[in-house]
Amino acid sequence: MNKTFYQTSMMSALIAGLYQGDFTIGQLLEHGDFGIGTFNDLDGEMVVIGDEVYQLTSKGEVHLVDHSITTPFASVVKFEPTIVKEELTDLNRKAFEAMLDQQYAANNAINAIRLTGEFSYVKTRTVPAQQRPYPPMVEVVKHQPIREMEHISGVMIGFKLPDYMTGINVPGYHFHFLSDDRKHGGHVSDFILSQGKFELEVFKDFHLRMPASHEFDQADLHPDDLKAAIHVTES
Ligand SMILES: [Zn+2]
């Protein structure tokens, strides 16, 4: 039996301004121990590591969250990497992605990827919490703090998804960073790995859990500018 990539709600729902979820962190953890997402009101970036779920806020804070809070969008897997490549050195984001594209990733399936080590450079950005009436996400990201870190050890957790999942999730590579001291992190824009390893597992089963809300049922989840909107919000 194929193992499952599990997600609640959709990227296009976030683009449509649906920033309140109805799925708890506890429920999410029943479906995986590895993943990324966001929080209600778009209050920061999520990293799932084991049974710990971290919130990386726009103020630069990192904390563990209570399992009773809900998420408007998150994706998880039970991670048991089948491909491990150690002793990577001096690899920037572009070179890393090209290497995976050519040698390791299943480009038409779902790839869960963990990159661990020492980074000479990490650039992150983190969405700030929003209040109703919610502005569109393409506006929100214009005001998000960007952070640059140097010589920091940590882990990048994320996925490479096929282009045909555009809107359902984020196509291409999408990583969230968390430092080893659990004090820094965010949505990854760029990095240079000085030394470390990556681990990868391919998933060929996909479960989409949709929110129960009337708002979700009424939202336009396939607007004409969807691809451009995702590029702006997630690059
Ligand atoms: Zn992200």
PDB file of N, CA and C in Angstrom, residues 38-137:
ATOM      1  N   THR A  38       0.630  26.669   7.953  1.00  0.00           N
ATOM      2  CA  THR A  38       0.515  27.971   8.592  1.00  0.00           C
ATOM      3  C   THR A  38      -0.546  27.894   9.688  1.00  0.00           C
ATOM      4  N   PHE A  39      -0.809  29.033  10.336  1.00  0.00           N
ATOM      5  CA  PHE A  39      -1.722  29.075  11.475  1.00  0.00           C
ATOM      6  C   PHE A  39      -2.887  30.025  11.216  1.00  0.00           C
ATOM      7  N   ASN A  40      -3.869  29.971  12.082  1.00  0.00           N
ATOM      8  CA  ASN A  40      -5.014  30.871  11.950  1.00  0.00           C
ATOM      9  C   ASN A  40      -4.553  32.315  11.877  1.00  0.00           C
ATOM     10  N   ASP A  41      -5.243  33.113  11.080  1.00  0.00           N
ATOM     11  CA  ASP A  41      -4.904  34.524  10.809  1.00  0.00           C
ATOM     12  C   ASP A  41      -3.586  34.660  10.050  1.00  0.00           C
ATOM     13  N   LEU A  42      -3.075  33.568   9.484  1.00  0.00           N
ATOM     14  CA  LEU A  42      -1.768  33.550   8.805  1.00  0.00           C
ATOM     15  C   LEU A  42      -0.650  33.933   9.762  1.00  0.00           C
ATOM     16  N   ASP A  43      -0.818  33.531  11.022  1.00  0.00           N
ATOM     17  CA  ASP A  43       0.120  33.963  12.054  1.00  0.00           C
ATOM     18  C   ASP A  43       1.389  33.110  12.054  1.00  0.00           C
ATOM     19  N   GLY A  44       2.207  33.286  11.033  1.00  0.00           N
ATOM     20  CA  GLY A  44       3.511  32.633  10.992  1.00  0.00           C
ATOM     21  C   GLY A  44       3.530  31.333  10.214  1.00  0.00           C
ATOM     22  N   GLU A  45       4.700  30.701  10.255  1.00  0.00           N
ATOM     23  CA  GLU A  45       4.958  29.483   9.491  1.00  0.00           C
ATOM     24  C   GLU A  45       5.005  28.284  10.435  1.00  0.00           C
ATOM     25  N   MET A  46       4.568  27.140   9.927  1.00  0.00           N
ATOM     26  CA  MET A  46       4.532  25.920  10.747  1.00  0.00           C
ATOM     27  C   MET A  46       5.616  24.941  10.312  1.00  0.00           C
ATOM     28  N   VAL A  47       6.234  24.320  11.335  1.00  0.00           N
ATOM     29  CA  VAL A  47       7.124  23.186  11.090  1.00  0.00           C
ATOM     30  C   VAL A  47       6.681  22.049  12.002  1.00  0.00           C
ATOM     31  N   VAL A  48       6.445  20.886  11.409  1.00  0.00           N
ATOM     32  CA  VAL A  48       6.103  19.684  12.180  1.00  0.00           C
ATOM     33  C   VAL A  48       7.323  18.769  12.204  1.00  0.00           C
ATOM     34  N   ILE A  49       7.819  18.498  13.421  1.00  0.00           N
ATOM     35  CA  ILE A  49       8.953  17.578  13.586  1.00  0.00           C
ATOM     36  C   ILE A  49       8.571  16.586  14.669  1.00  0.00           C
ATOM     37  N   GLY A  50       8.349  15.354  14.292  1.00  0.00           N
ATOM     38  CA  GLY A  50       7.909  14.357  15.271  1.00  0.00           C
ATOM     39  C   GLY A  50       6.547  14.767  15.805  1.00  0.00           C
ATOM     40  N   ASP A  51       6.401  14.785  17.124  1.00  0.00           N
ATOM     41  CA  ASP A  51       5.111  15.217  17.675  1.00  0.00           C
ATOM     42  C   ASP A  51       5.174  16.663  18.162  1.00  0.00           C
ATOM     43  N   GLU A  52       6.220  17.366  17.722  1.00  0.00           N
ATOM     44  CA  GLU A  52       6.346  18.775  18.076  1.00  0.00           C
ATOM     45  C   GLU A  52       5.982  19.640  16.885  1.00  0.00           C
ATOM     46  N   VAL A  53       5.178  20.658  17.144  1.00  0.00           N
ATOM     47  CA  VAL A  53       4.784  21.585  16.084  1.00  0.00           C
ATOM     48  C   VAL A  53       5.214  22.980  16.496  1.00  0.00           C
ATOM     49  N   TYR A  54       6.046  23.577  15.653  1.00  0.00           N
ATOM     50  CA  TYR A  54       6.616  24.893  15.948  1.00  0.00           C
ATOM     51  C   TYR A  54       5.936  25.974  15.128  1.00  0.00           C
ATOM     52  N   GLN A  55       5.754  27.112  15.797  1.00  0.00           N
ATOM     53  CA  GLN A  55       5.242  28.305  15.131  1.00  0.00           C
ATOM     54  C   GLN A  55       6.383  29.309  15.033  1.00  0.00           C
ATOM     55  N   LEU A  56       6.667  29.717  13.801  1.00  0.00           N
ATOM     56  CA  LEU A  56       7.729  30.682  13.545  1.00  0.00           C
ATOM     57  C   LEU A  56       7.027  31.985  13.215  1.00  0.00           C
ATOM     58  N   THR A  57       7.096  32.961  14.100  1.00  0.00           N
ATOM     59  CA  THR A  57       6.292  34.166  13.903  1.00  0.00           C
ATOM     60  C   THR A  57       7.050  35.247  13.149  1.00  0.00           C
ATOM     61  N   SER A  58       6.300  36.227  12.662  1.00  0.00           N
ATOM     62  CA  SER A  58       6.910  37.322  11.890  1.00  0.00           C
ATOM     63  C   SER A  58       7.789  38.200  12.773  1.00  0.00           C
ATOM     64  N   LYS A  59       7.608  38.104  14.095  1.00  0.00           N
ATOM     65  CA  LYS A  59       8.463  38.883  15.003  1.00  0.00           C
ATOM     66  C   LYS A  59       9.793  38.178  15.247  1.00  0.00           C
ATOM     67  N   GLY A  60       9.947  36.994  14.671  1.00  0.00           N
ATOM     68  CA  GLY A  60      11.199  36.272  14.832  1.00  0.00           C
ATOM     69  C   GLY A  60      11.179  35.319  16.011  1.00  0.00           C
ATOM     70  N   GLU A  61      10.002  35.124  16.593  1.00  0.00           N
ATOM     71  CA  GLU A  61       9.914  34.191  17.720  1.00  0.00           C
ATOM     72  C   GLU A  61       9.606  32.784  17.223  1.00  0.00           C
ATOM     73  N   VAL A  62      10.055  31.814  18.000  1.00  0.00           N
ATOM     74  CA  VAL A  62       9.765  30.416  17.692  1.00  0.00           C
ATOM     75  C   VAL A  62       9.190  29.782  18.944  1.00  0.00           C
ATOM     76  N   HIS A  63       8.019  29.177  18.844  1.00  0.00           N
ATOM     77  CA  HIS A  63       7.528  28.448  20.010  1.00  0.00           C
ATOM     78  C   HIS A  63       6.699  27.228  19.630  1.00  0.00           C
ATOM     79  N   LEU A  64       6.627  26.316  20.571  1.00  0.00           N
ATOM     80  CA  LEU A  64       5.797  25.124  20.396  1.00  0.00           C
ATOM     81  C   LEU A  64       4.338  25.520  20.548  1.00  0.00           C
ATOM     82  N   VAL A  65       3.474  24.908  19.759  1.00  0.00           N
ATOM     83  CA  VAL A  65       2.059  25.250  19.859  1.00  0.00           C
ATOM     84  C   VAL A  65       1.278  24.154  20.569  1.00  0.00           C
ATOM     85  N   ASP A  66       0.154  24.568  21.101  1.00  0.00           N
ATOM     86  CA  ASP A  66      -0.769  23.659  21.744  1.00  0.00           C
ATOM     87  C   ASP A  66      -1.481  22.818  20.678  1.00  0.00           C
ATOM     88  N   HIS A  67      -1.714  21.559  20.983  1.00  0.00           N
ATOM     89  CA  HIS A  67      -2.333  20.675  19.989  1.00  0.00           C
ATOM     90  C   HIS A  67      -3.814  20.959  19.768  1.00  0.00           C
ATOM     91  N   SER A  68      -4.388  21.851  20.562  1.00  0.00           N
ATOM     92  CA  SER A  68      -5.819  22.139  20.411  1.00  0.00           C
ATOM     93  C   SER A  68      -6.102  23.274  19.429  1.00  0.00           C
ATOM     94  N   ILE A  69      -5.066  24.036  19.039  1.00  0.00           N
ATOM     95  CA  ILE A  69      -5.334  25.124  18.095  1.00  0.00           C
ATOM     96  C   ILE A  69      -5.534  24.556  16.689  1.00  0.00           C
ATOM     97  N   THR A  70      -6.117  25.383  15.814  1.00  0.00           N
ATOM     98  CA  THR A  70      -6.432  24.881  14.478  1.00  0.00           C
ATOM     99  C   THR A  70      -5.534  25.529  13.423  1.00  0.00           C
ATOM    100  N   THR A  71      -5.482  24.847  12.279  1.00  0.00           N
ATOM    101  CA  THR A  71      -4.679  25.338  11.157  1.00  0.00           C
ATOM    102  C   THR A  71      -5.562  25.514   9.915  1.00  0.00           C
ATOM    103  N   PRO A  72      -5.331  26.605   9.150  1.00  0.00           N
ATOM    104  CA  PRO A  72      -6.076  26.789   7.900  1.00  0.00           C
ATOM    105  C   PRO A  72      -5.436  26.089   6.702  1.00  0.00           C
ATOM    106  N   PHE A  73      -4.197  25.620   6.861  1.00  0.00           N
ATOM    107  CA  PHE A  73      -3.526  24.947   5.735  1.00  0.00           C
ATOM    108  C   PHE A  73      -2.256  24.279   6.246  1.00  0.00           C
ATOM    109  N   ALA A  74      -2.156  22.977   6.029  1.00  0.00           N
ATOM    110  CA  ALA A  74      -0.958  22.253   6.445  1.00  0.00           C
ATOM    111  C   ALA A  74      -0.885  20.935   5.672  1.00  0.00           C
ATOM    112  N   SER A  75       0.352  20.447   5.517  1.00  0.00           N
ATOM    113  CA  SER A  75       0.593  19.174   4.828  1.00  0.00           C
ATOM    114  C   SER A  75       1.573  18.352   5.646  1.00  0.00           C
ATOM    115  N   VAL A  76       1.266  17.076   5.808  1.00  0.00           N
ATOM    116  CA  VAL A  76       2.160  16.207   6.574  1.00  0.00           C
ATOM    117  C   VAL A  76       2.286  14.820   5.943  1.00  0.00           C
ATOM    118  N   VAL A  77       3.384  14.163   6.303  1.00  0.00           N
ATOM    119  CA  VAL A  77       3.589  12.756   5.957  1.00  0.00           C
ATOM    120  C   VAL A  77       4.210  12.058   7.168  1.00  0.00           C
ATOM    121  N   LYS A  78       4.148  10.736   7.144  1.00  0.00           N
ATOM    122  CA  LYS A  78       4.947   9.965   8.097  1.00  0.00           C
ATOM    123  C   LYS A  78       6.262   9.697   7.376  1.00  0.00           C
ATOM    124  N   PHE A  79       7.290  10.379   7.819  1.00  0.00           N
ATOM    125  CA  PHE A  79       8.539  10.441   7.056  1.00  0.00           C
ATOM    126  C   PHE A  79       9.468   9.298   7.407  1.00  0.00           C
ATOM    127  N   GLU A  80       9.763   8.485   6.399  1.00  0.00           N
ATOM    128  CA  GLU A  80      10.734   7.396   6.535  1.00  0.00           C
ATOM    129  C   GLU A  80      11.592   7.427   5.268  1.00  0.00           C
ATOM    130  N   PRO A  81      12.586   8.307   5.268  1.00  0.00           N
ATOM    131  CA  PRO A  81      13.332   8.549   4.033  1.00  0.00           C
ATOM    132  C   PRO A  81      13.945   7.284   3.444  1.00  0.00           C
ATOM    133  N   THR A  82      13.860   7.181   2.131  1.00  0.00           N
ATOM    134  CA  THR A  82      14.415   6.031   1.423  1.00  0.00           C
ATOM    135  C   THR A  82      15.679   6.412   0.662  1.00  0.00           C
ATOM    136  N   ILE A  83      15.871   7.712   0.476  1.00  0.00           N
ATOM    137  CA  ILE A  83      17.084   8.201  -0.186  1.00  0.00           C
ATOM    138  C   ILE A  83      17.812   9.113   0.798  1.00  0.00           C
ATOM    139  N   VAL A  84      19.078   8.821   1.029  1.00  0.00           N
ATOM    140  CA  VAL A  84      19.887   9.656   1.920  1.00  0.00           C
ATOM    141  C   VAL A  84      21.179   9.993   1.199  1.00  0.00           C
ATOM    142  N   LYS A  85      21.499  11.255   1.166  1.00  0.00           N
ATOM    143  CA  LYS A  85      22.784  11.646   0.562  1.00  0.00           C
ATOM    144  C   LYS A  85      23.524  12.517   1.560  1.00  0.00           C
ATOM    145  N   GLU A  86      24.665  11.970   2.017  1.00  0.00           N
ATOM    146  CA  GLU A  86      25.446  12.662   3.038  1.00  0.00           C
ATOM    147  C   GLU A  86      26.605  13.406   2.397  1.00  0.00           C
ATOM    148  N   GLU A  87      27.297  14.109   3.250  1.00  0.00           N
ATOM    149  CA  GLU A  87      28.521  14.814   2.844  1.00  0.00           C
ATOM    150  C   GLU A  87      28.307  15.780   1.688  1.00  0.00           C
ATOM    151  N   LEU A  88      27.202  16.477   1.731  1.00  0.00           N
ATOM    152  CA  LEU A  88      26.995  17.568   0.781  1.00  0.00           C
ATOM    153  C   LEU A  88      27.824  18.759   1.255  1.00  0.00           C
ATOM    154  N   THR A  89      28.436  19.455   0.323  1.00  0.00           N
ATOM    155  CA  THR A  89      29.183  20.658   0.698  1.00  0.00           C
ATOM    156  C   THR A  89      28.922  21.771  -0.313  1.00  0.00           C
ATOM    157  N   ASP A  90      28.926  22.980   0.215  1.00  0.00           N
ATOM    158  CA  ASP A  90      28.814  24.196  -0.596  1.00  0.00           C
ATOM    159  C   ASP A  90      27.773  24.094  -1.709  1.00  0.00           C
ATOM    160  N   LEU A  91      26.548  24.057  -1.289  1.00  0.00           N
ATOM    161  CA  LEU A  91      25.455  23.880  -2.226  1.00  0.00           C
ATOM    162  C   LEU A  91      24.457  25.012  -2.012  1.00  0.00           C
ATOM    163  N   ASN A  92      24.205  25.782  -3.054  1.00  0.00           N
ATOM    164  CA  ASN A  92      23.155  26.793  -2.897  1.00  0.00           C
ATOM    165  C   ASN A  92      21.810  26.220  -3.311  1.00  0.00           C
ATOM    166  N   ARG A  93      20.789  26.991  -3.108  1.00  0.00           N
ATOM    167  CA  ARG A  93      19.439  26.491  -3.341  1.00  0.00           C
ATOM    168  C   ARG A  93      19.245  26.028  -4.776  1.00  0.00           C
ATOM    169  N   LYS A  94      19.730  26.851  -5.701  1.00  0.00           N
ATOM    170  CA  LYS A  94      19.535  26.534  -7.113  1.00  0.00           C
ATOM    171  C   LYS A  94      20.215  25.215  -7.488  1.00  0.00           C
ATOM    172  N   ALA A  95      21.443  25.047  -7.022  1.00  0.00           N
ATOM    173  CA  ALA A  95      22.199  23.832  -7.335  1.00  0.00           C
ATOM    174  C   ALA A  95      21.575  22.613  -6.661  1.00  0.00           C
ATOM    175  N   PHE A  96      21.090  22.815  -5.429  1.00  0.00           N
ATOM    176  CA  PHE A  96      20.432  21.727  -4.702  1.00  0.00           C
ATOM    177  C   PHE A  96      19.188  21.250  -5.455  1.00  0.00           C
ATOM    178  N   GLU A  97      18.377  22.204  -5.869  1.00  0.00           N
ATOM    179  CA  GLU A  97      17.139  21.842  -6.565  1.00  0.00           C
ATOM    180  C   GLU A  97      17.431  21.186  -7.917  1.00  0.00           C
ATOM    181  N   ALA A  98      18.453  21.693  -8.608  1.00  0.00           N
ATOM    182  CA  ALA A  98      18.810  21.099  -9.907  1.00  0.00           C
ATOM    183  C   ALA A  98      19.290  19.657  -9.727  1.00  0.00           C
ATOM    184  N   MET A  99      20.065  19.429  -8.666  1.00  0.00           N
ATOM    185  CA  MET A  99      20.554  18.077  -8.388  1.00  0.00           C
ATOM    186  C   MET A  99      19.388  17.125  -8.107  1.00  0.00           C
ATOM    187  N   LEU A 100      18.447  17.586  -7.291  1.00  0.00           N
ATOM    188  CA  LEU A 100      17.302  16.731  -6.994  1.00  0.00           C
ATOM    189  C   LEU A 100      16.446  16.481  -8.229  1.00  0.00           C
ATOM    190  N   ASP A 101      16.195  17.548  -8.984  1.00  0.00           N
ATOM    191  CA  ASP A 101      15.383  17.418 -10.204  1.00  0.00           C
ATOM    192  C   ASP A 101      15.950  16.355 -11.133  1.00  0.00           C
ATOM    193  N   GLN A 102      17.286  16.359 -11.248  1.00  0.00           N
ATOM    194  CA  GLN A 102      17.924  15.487 -12.238  1.00  0.00           C
ATOM    195  C   GLN A 102      18.162  14.074 -11.729  1.00  0.00           C
ATOM    196  N   GLN A 103      18.389  13.929 -10.417  1.00  0.00           N
ATOM    197  CA  GLN A 103      18.841  12.617  -9.935  1.00  0.00           C
ATOM    198  C   GLN A 103      17.944  11.922  -8.934  1.00  0.00           C
ATOM    199  N   TYR A 104      17.237  12.676  -8.115  1.00  0.00           N
ATOM    200  CA  TYR A 104      16.621  12.027  -6.955  1.00  0.00           C
ATOM    201  C   TYR A 104      15.100  12.188  -6.848  1.00  0.00           C
ATOM    202  N   ALA A 105      14.579  13.318  -7.310  1.00  0.00           N
ATOM    203  CA  ALA A 105      13.154  13.575  -7.100  1.00  0.00           C
ATOM    204  C   ALA A 105      12.303  12.813  -8.107  1.00  0.00           C
ATOM    205  N   ALA A 106      11.122  12.414  -7.667  1.00  0.00           N
ATOM    206  CA  ALA A 106      10.113  11.906  -8.584  1.00  0.00           C
ATOM    207  C   ALA A 106       9.317  13.125  -9.018  1.00  0.00           C
ATOM    208  N   ASN A 107       9.612  13.621 -10.202  1.00  0.00           N
ATOM    209  CA  ASN A 107       9.105  14.940 -10.575  1.00  0.00           C
ATOM    210  C   ASN A 107       7.601  14.997 -10.808  1.00  0.00           C
ATOM    211  N   ASN A 108       6.965  13.844 -10.973  1.00  0.00           N
ATOM    212  CA  ASN A 108       5.510  13.840 -11.133  1.00  0.00           C
ATOM    213  C   ASN A 108       4.794  13.242  -9.930  1.00  0.00           C
ATOM    214  N   ALA A 109       5.524  13.117  -8.832  1.00  0.00           N
ATOM    215  CA  ALA A 109       4.919  12.625  -7.594  1.00  0.00           C
ATOM    216  C   ALA A 109       5.263  13.602  -6.479  1.00  0.00           C
ATOM    217  N   ILE A 110       5.022  13.170  -5.252  1.00  0.00           N
ATOM    218  CA  ILE A 110       5.220  14.043  -4.093  1.00  0.00           C
ATOM    219  C   ILE A 110       6.509  13.639  -3.390  1.00  0.00           C
ATOM    220  N   ASN A 111       7.380  14.615  -3.209  1.00  0.00           N
ATOM    221  CA  ASN A 111       8.678  14.351  -2.567  1.00  0.00           C
ATOM    222  C   ASN A 111       8.738  15.065  -1.229  1.00  0.00           C
ATOM    223  N   ALA A 112       8.913  14.300  -0.166  1.00  0.00           N
ATOM    224  CA  ALA A 112       9.165  14.907   1.141  1.00  0.00           C
ATOM    225  C   ALA A 112      10.678  14.962   1.311  1.00  0.00           C
ATOM    226  N   ILE A 113      11.164  16.119   1.721  1.00  0.00           N
ATOM    227  CA  ILE A 113      12.614  16.347   1.728  1.00  0.00           C
ATOM    228  C   ILE A 113      13.048  16.995   3.037  1.00  0.00           C
ATOM    229  N   ARG A 114      14.124  16.457   3.599  1.00  0.00           N
ATOM    230  CA  ARG A 114      14.716  17.064   4.796  1.00  0.00           C
ATOM    231  C   ARG A 114      16.187  17.356   4.513  1.00  0.00           C
ATOM    232  N   LEU A 115      16.559  18.583   4.731  1.00  0.00           N
ATOM    233  CA  LEU A 115      17.940  19.010   4.507  1.00  0.00           C
ATOM    234  C   LEU A 115      18.488  19.471   5.846  1.00  0.00           C
ATOM    235  N   THR A 116      19.527  18.780   6.318  1.00  0.00           N
ATOM    236  CA  THR A 116      20.043  19.023   7.669  1.00  0.00           C
ATOM    237  C   THR A 116      21.521  19.383   7.607  1.00  0.00           C
ATOM    238  N   GLY A 117      21.942  20.359   8.370  1.00  0.00           N
ATOM    239  CA  GLY A 117      23.370  20.650   8.409  1.00  0.00           C
ATOM    240  C   GLY A 117      23.686  22.060   8.834  1.00  0.00           C
ATOM    241  N   GLU A 118      24.851  22.498   8.371  1.00  0.00           N
ATOM    242  CA  GLU A 118      25.292  23.859   8.669  1.00  0.00           C
ATOM    243  C   GLU A 118      25.124  24.701   7.417  1.00  0.00           C
ATOM    244  N   PHE A 119      24.496  25.826   7.630  1.00  0.00           N
ATOM    245  CA  PHE A 119      24.215  26.717   6.510  1.00  0.00           C
ATOM    246  C   PHE A 119      25.057  27.981   6.678  1.00  0.00           C
ATOM    247  N   SER A 120      25.740  28.378   5.599  1.00  0.00           N
ATOM    248  CA  SER A 120      26.488  29.633   5.674  1.00  0.00           C
ATOM    249  C   SER A 120      25.543  30.809   5.479  1.00  0.00           C
ATOM    250  N   TYR A 121      24.366  30.518   4.890  1.00  0.00           N
ATOM    251  CA  TYR A 121      23.407  31.599   4.631  1.00  0.00           C
ATOM    252  C   TYR A 121      21.999  31.011   4.549  1.00  0.00           C
ATOM    253  N   VAL A 122      21.078  31.663   5.227  1.00  0.00           N
ATOM    254  CA  VAL A 122      19.657  31.306   5.103  1.00  0.00           C
ATOM    255  C   VAL A 122      18.857  32.599   5.059  1.00  0.00           C
ATOM    256  N   LYS A 123      18.004  32.703   4.064  1.00  0.00           N
ATOM    257  CA  LYS A 123      17.104  33.861   3.960  1.00  0.00           C
ATOM    258  C   LYS A 123      15.677  33.356   4.124  1.00  0.00           C
ATOM    259  N   THR A 124      14.990  33.939   5.075  1.00  0.00           N
ATOM    260  CA  THR A 124      13.603  33.512   5.315  1.00  0.00           C
ATOM    261  C   THR A 124      12.677  34.716   5.297  1.00  0.00           C
ATOM    262  N   ARG A 125      11.401  34.408   5.126  1.00  0.00           N
ATOM    263  CA  ARG A 125      10.380  35.424   5.309  1.00  0.00           C
ATOM    264  C   ARG A 125       9.211  34.757   6.028  1.00  0.00           C
ATOM    265  N   THR A 126       8.469  35.566   6.754  1.00  0.00           N
ATOM    266  CA  THR A 126       7.426  35.002   7.604  1.00  0.00           C
ATOM    267  C   THR A 126       6.215  35.929   7.597  1.00  0.00           C
ATOM    268  N   VAL A 127       5.089  35.367   7.233  1.00  0.00           N
ATOM    269  CA  VAL A 127       3.877  36.191   7.144  1.00  0.00           C
ATOM    270  C   VAL A 127       3.443  36.675   8.523  1.00  0.00           C
ATOM    271  N   PRO A 128       3.007  37.930   8.624  1.00  0.00           N
ATOM    272  CA  PRO A 128       2.487  38.458   9.884  1.00  0.00           C
ATOM    273  C   PRO A 128       1.004  38.138  10.057  1.00  0.00           C
ATOM    274  N   ALA A 129       0.565  38.069  11.300  1.00  0.00           N
ATOM    275  CA  ALA A 129      -0.832  37.752  11.596  1.00  0.00           C
ATOM    276  C   ALA A 129      -1.765  38.824  11.027  1.00  0.00           C
ATOM    277  N   GLN A 130      -2.921  38.393  10.563  1.00  0.00           N
ATOM    278  CA  GLN A 130      -3.907  39.281   9.939  1.00  0.00           C
ATOM    279  C   GLN A 130      -5.184  39.337  10.769  1.00  0.00           C
ATOM    280  N   GLN A 131      -5.914  40.442  10.570  1.00  0.00           N
ATOM    281  CA  GLN A 131      -7.201  40.602  11.249  1.00  0.00           C
ATOM    282  C   GLN A 131      -8.303  40.745  10.215  1.00  0.00           C
ATOM    283  N   ARG A 132      -9.504  40.302  10.594  1.00  0.00           N
ATOM    284  CA  ARG A 132     -10.650  40.482   9.705  1.00  0.00           C
ATOM    285  C   ARG A 132     -11.022  41.958   9.622  1.00  0.00           C
ATOM    286  N   PRO A 133     -11.493  42.473   8.480  1.00  0.00           N
ATOM    287  CA  PRO A 133     -11.613  41.727   7.219  1.00  0.00           C
ATOM    288  C   PRO A 133     -10.237  41.459   6.614  1.00  0.00           C
ATOM    289  N   TYR A 134     -10.013  40.189   6.286  1.00  0.00           N
ATOM    290  CA  TYR A 134      -8.694  39.778   5.844  1.00  0.00           C
ATOM    291  C   TYR A 134      -8.324  40.381   4.484  1.00  0.00           C
ATOM    292  N   PRO A 135      -7.118  40.955   4.398  1.00  0.00           N
ATOM    293  CA  PRO A 135      -6.633  41.372   3.076  1.00  0.00           C
ATOM    294  C   PRO A 135      -6.216  40.146   2.275  1.00  0.00           C
ATOM    295  N   PRO A 136      -6.181  40.271   0.929  1.00  0.00           N
ATOM    296  CA  PRO A 136      -5.741  39.126   0.124  1.00  0.00           C
ATOM    297  C   PRO A 136      -4.286  38.776   0.433  1.00  0.00           C
ATOM    298  N   MET A 137      -3.946  37.506   0.274  1.00  0.00           N
ATOM    299  CA  MET A 137      -2.587  37.064   0.614  1.00  0.00           C
ATOM    300  C   MET A 137      -1.531  37.751  -0.241  1.00  0.00           C
TER     301      MET A 137
END
